[in-house]
């Protein structure tokens, strides 16, 4: 008898005869949908008293209209377009300013280098 050996050895369980005891897999599709409630329909939700349903990847009002006023939607789209154009213009201006800054910095470094060379040249002459 081993002093530090494994004294516990569980019995092996017998293999199962069937993977599932349920007979639902034997039913046809329509019966399964009725039995299990797999027919959900379109997703719907209610926001601010407006009932919406999900169709073709978009939320649409069940009454057929869009949320809010169409003129308001057009105004918001126009404002969004204006803001995008303004944003693009501002990005362009920032790029131009950065280019100008880098050019000025490079010129400043060149002038400093030339000044140092002139100082060294004048010291040599003395």
PDB file of C-alpha atoms in Angstrom:
ATOM      1  CA  UNK A   1       0.000   0.000   0.000  1.00  0.00           C
ATOM      2  CA  UNK A   2       1.572   3.277  -1.094  1.00  0.00           C
ATOM      3  CA  UNK A   3       2.107   5.809   1.622  1.00  0.00           C
ATOM      4  CA  UNK A   4       1.620   8.966  -0.505  1.00  0.00           C
ATOM      5  CA  UNK A   5      -0.150   7.408  -3.500  1.00  0.00           C
ATOM      6  CA  UNK A   6      -3.590   8.126  -4.921  1.00  0.00           C
ATOM      7  CA  UNK A   7      -6.009   6.015  -2.929  1.00  0.00           C
ATOM      8  CA  UNK A   8      -9.097   7.511  -4.604  1.00  0.00           C
ATOM      9  CA  UNK A   9     -10.057   6.118  -7.997  1.00  0.00           C
ATOM     10  CA  UNK A  10     -13.633   6.835  -9.109  1.00  0.00           C
ATOM     11  CA  UNK A  11     -15.580   4.382 -11.191  1.00  0.00           C
ATOM     12  CA  UNK A  12     -16.066   5.251 -14.857  1.00  0.00           C
ATOM     13  CA  UNK A  13     -19.587   6.294 -15.816  1.00  0.00           C
ATOM     14  CA  UNK A  14     -21.344   4.235 -18.465  1.00  0.00           C
ATOM     15  CA  UNK A  15     -21.859   5.967 -21.869  1.00  0.00           C
ATOM     16  CA  UNK A  16     -25.257   7.473 -22.627  1.00  0.00           C
ATOM     17  CA  UNK A  17     -27.586   5.701 -24.958  1.00  0.00           C
ATOM     18  CA  UNK A  18     -29.272   8.872 -26.335  1.00  0.00           C
ATOM     19  CA  UNK A  19     -27.877  12.369 -26.659  1.00  0.00           C
ATOM     20  CA  UNK A  20     -31.259  13.858 -25.788  1.00  0.00           C
ATOM     21  CA  UNK A  21     -34.322  12.376 -24.192  1.00  0.00           C
ATOM     22  CA  UNK A  22     -36.526  15.065 -25.740  1.00  0.00           C
ATOM     23  CA  UNK A  23     -38.674  14.142 -28.713  1.00  0.00           C
ATOM     24  CA  UNK A  24     -38.824  17.737 -30.005  1.00  0.00           C
ATOM     25  CA  UNK A  25     -36.149  17.020 -32.597  1.00  0.00           C
ATOM     26  CA  UNK A  26     -38.534  14.551 -34.207  1.00  0.00           C
ATOM     27  CA  UNK A  27     -41.157  17.252 -34.885  1.00  0.00           C
ATOM     28  CA  UNK A  28     -41.354  19.128 -38.166  1.00  0.00           C
ATOM     29  CA  UNK A  29     -40.485  22.851 -38.325  1.00  0.00           C
ATOM     30  CA  UNK A  30     -44.013  24.273 -38.129  1.00  0.00           C
ATOM     31  CA  UNK A  31     -44.893  22.130 -35.103  1.00  0.00           C
ATOM     32  CA  UNK A  32     -41.666  23.153 -33.359  1.00  0.00           C
ATOM     33  CA  UNK A  33     -42.426  26.840 -33.993  1.00  0.00           C
ATOM     34  CA  UNK A  34     -45.879  26.428 -32.446  1.00  0.00           C
ATOM     35  CA  UNK A  35     -44.631  24.343 -29.514  1.00  0.00           C
ATOM     36  CA  UNK A  36     -41.535  26.414 -28.705  1.00  0.00           C
ATOM     37  CA  UNK A  37     -42.765  29.823 -29.778  1.00  0.00           C
ATOM     38  CA  UNK A  38     -40.022  30.439 -32.326  1.00  0.00           C
ATOM     39  CA  UNK A  39     -42.123  32.800 -34.462  1.00  0.00           C
ATOM     40  CA  UNK A  40     -41.206  36.175 -32.966  1.00  0.00           C
ATOM     41  CA  UNK A  41     -42.390  38.593 -35.640  1.00  0.00           C
ATOM     42  CA  UNK A  42     -40.788  41.989 -36.140  1.00  0.00           C
ATOM     43  CA  UNK A  43     -39.198  43.705 -33.120  1.00  0.00           C
ATOM     44  CA  UNK A  44     -41.229  46.659 -31.866  1.00  0.00           C
ATOM     45  CA  UNK A  45     -40.712  49.324 -29.227  1.00  0.00           C
ATOM     46  CA  UNK A  46     -42.496  52.362 -27.879  1.00  0.00           C
ATOM     47  CA  UNK A  47     -40.631  55.683 -27.546  1.00  0.00           C
ATOM     48  CA  UNK A  48     -42.342  58.857 -26.376  1.00  0.00           C
ATOM     49  CA  UNK A  49     -45.749  57.520 -27.315  1.00  0.00           C
ATOM     50  CA  UNK A  50     -44.570  56.599 -30.831  1.00  0.00           C
ATOM     51  CA  UNK A  51     -44.675  52.914 -31.756  1.00  0.00           C
ATOM     52  CA  UNK A  52     -41.714  51.767 -33.867  1.00  0.00           C
ATOM     53  CA  UNK A  53     -40.949  48.510 -35.673  1.00  0.00           C
ATOM     54  CA  UNK A  54     -37.682  47.226 -37.140  1.00  0.00           C
ATOM     55  CA  UNK A  55     -37.881  46.581 -40.889  1.00  0.00           C
ATOM     56  CA  UNK A  56     -35.054  46.096 -43.393  1.00  0.00           C
ATOM     57  CA  UNK A  57     -32.411  47.324 -40.963  1.00  0.00           C
ATOM     58  CA  UNK A  58     -34.211  50.558 -39.995  1.00  0.00           C
ATOM     59  CA  UNK A  59     -36.638  51.602 -37.283  1.00  0.00           C
ATOM     60  CA  UNK A  60     -39.897  52.755 -38.899  1.00  0.00           C
ATOM     61  CA  UNK A  61     -42.999  54.227 -37.316  1.00  0.00           C
ATOM     62  CA  UNK A  62     -45.924  51.815 -37.362  1.00  0.00           C
ATOM     63  CA  UNK A  63     -48.233  54.614 -38.461  1.00  0.00           C
ATOM     64  CA  UNK A  64     -46.144  54.930 -41.636  1.00  0.00           C
ATOM     65  CA  UNK A  65     -44.762  58.384 -40.903  1.00  0.00           C
ATOM     66  CA  UNK A  66     -41.374  59.344 -39.592  1.00  0.00           C
ATOM     67  CA  UNK A  67     -40.693  60.528 -36.081  1.00  0.00           C
ATOM     68  CA  UNK A  68     -41.258  64.252 -35.904  1.00  0.00           C
ATOM     69  CA  UNK A  69     -41.787  66.735 -38.681  1.00  0.00           C
ATOM     70  CA  UNK A  70     -40.278  66.196 -42.143  1.00  0.00           C
ATOM     71  CA  UNK A  71     -39.284  69.873 -42.320  1.00  0.00           C
ATOM     72  CA  UNK A  72     -37.423  69.506 -39.043  1.00  0.00           C
ATOM     73  CA  UNK A  73     -35.616  66.456 -40.419  1.00  0.00           C
ATOM     74  CA  UNK A  74     -34.606  68.363 -43.567  1.00  0.00           C
ATOM     75  CA  UNK A  75     -33.435  71.315 -41.474  1.00  0.00           C
ATOM     76  CA  UNK A  76     -31.316  69.013 -39.295  1.00  0.00           C
ATOM     77  CA  UNK A  77     -29.792  67.300 -42.337  1.00  0.00           C
ATOM     78  CA  UNK A  78     -28.941  70.689 -43.881  1.00  0.00           C
ATOM     79  CA  UNK A  79     -27.391  71.878 -40.607  1.00  0.00           C
ATOM     80  CA  UNK A  80     -25.412  68.632 -40.376  1.00  0.00           C
ATOM     81  CA  UNK A  81     -24.099  69.158 -43.916  1.00  0.00           C
ATOM     82  CA  UNK A  82     -23.090  72.754 -43.086  1.00  0.00           C
ATOM     83  CA  UNK A  83     -21.263  71.621 -39.960  1.00  0.00           C
ATOM     84  CA  UNK A  84     -19.405  68.905 -41.889  1.00  0.00           C
ATOM     85  CA  UNK A  85     -18.298  71.452 -44.504  1.00  0.00           C
ATOM     86  CA  UNK A  86     -17.193  73.871 -41.788  1.00  0.00           C
ATOM     87  CA  UNK A  87     -15.293  71.074 -40.059  1.00  0.00           C
ATOM     88  CA  UNK A  88     -13.510  70.181 -43.308  1.00  0.00           C
ATOM     89  CA  UNK A  89     -12.577  73.845 -43.861  1.00  0.00           C
ATOM     90  CA  UNK A  90     -11.216  74.150 -40.329  1.00  0.00           C
ATOM     91  CA  UNK A  91      -9.147  70.988 -40.765  1.00  0.00           C
ATOM     92  CA  UNK A  92      -7.701  72.425 -43.980  1.00  0.00           C
ATOM     93  CA  UNK A  93      -6.833  75.677 -42.186  1.00  0.00           C
ATOM     94  CA  UNK A  94      -5.121  73.770 -39.374  1.00  0.00           C
ATOM     95  CA  UNK A  95      -3.074  71.798 -41.914  1.00  0.00           C
ATOM     96  CA  UNK A  96      -2.004  75.022 -43.658  1.00  0.00           C
ATOM     97  CA  UNK A  97      -1.061  76.638 -40.334  1.00  0.00           C
ATOM     98  CA  UNK A  98       0.992  73.587 -39.345  1.00  0.00           C
ATOM     99  CA  UNK A  99       2.817  73.723 -42.687  1.00  0.00           C
ATOM    100  CA  UNK A 100       3.526  77.422 -42.196  1.00  0.00           C
ATOM    101  CA  UNK A 101       4.760  76.794 -38.658  1.00  0.00           C
ATOM    102  CA  UNK A 102       7.098  74.014 -39.739  1.00  0.00           C
ATOM    103  CA  UNK A 103       8.460  76.177 -42.594  1.00  0.00           C
ATOM    104  CA  UNK A 104       9.086  79.098 -40.240  1.00  0.00           C
ATOM    105  CA  UNK A 105      10.735  76.816 -37.683  1.00  0.00           C
ATOM    106  CA  UNK A 106      13.024  75.359 -40.334  1.00  0.00           C
ATOM    107  CA  UNK A 107      14.014  78.852 -41.530  1.00  0.00           C
ATOM    108  CA  UNK A 108      14.674  79.915 -37.934  1.00  0.00           C
ATOM    109  CA  UNK A 109      16.960  76.918 -37.376  1.00  0.00           C
ATOM    110  CA  UNK A 110      18.874  77.716 -40.576  1.00  0.00           C
ATOM    111  CA  UNK A 111      19.328  81.346 -39.521  1.00  0.00           C
ATOM    112  CA  UNK A 112      20.569  80.280 -36.084  1.00  0.00           C
ATOM    113  CA  UNK A 113      23.031  77.886 -37.708  1.00  0.00           C
ATOM    114  CA  UNK A 114      24.320  80.613 -40.057  1.00  0.00           C
ATOM    115  CA  UNK A 115      24.651  83.022 -37.125  1.00  0.00           C
ATOM    116  CA  UNK A 116      26.708  80.482 -35.166  1.00  0.00           C
ATOM    117  CA  UNK A 117      28.962  79.930 -38.195  1.00  0.00           C
ATOM    118  CA  UNK A 118      29.485  83.687 -38.594  1.00  0.00           C
ATOM    119  CA  UNK A 119      30.328  84.026 -34.897  1.00  0.00           C
ATOM    120  CA  UNK A 120      32.866  81.222 -35.142  1.00  0.00           C
ATOM    121  CA  UNK A 121      34.348  82.721 -38.331  1.00  0.00           C
ATOM    122  CA  UNK A 122      34.702  86.159 -36.693  1.00  0.00           C
ATOM    123  CA  UNK A 123      36.393  84.625 -33.623  1.00  0.00           C
ATOM    124  CA  UNK A 124      38.955  82.916 -35.869  1.00  0.00           C
ATOM    125  CA  UNK A 125      39.895  86.201 -37.523  1.00  0.00           C
ATOM    126  CA  UNK A 126      40.612  87.935 -34.212  1.00  0.00           C
TER     127      UNK A 126
END
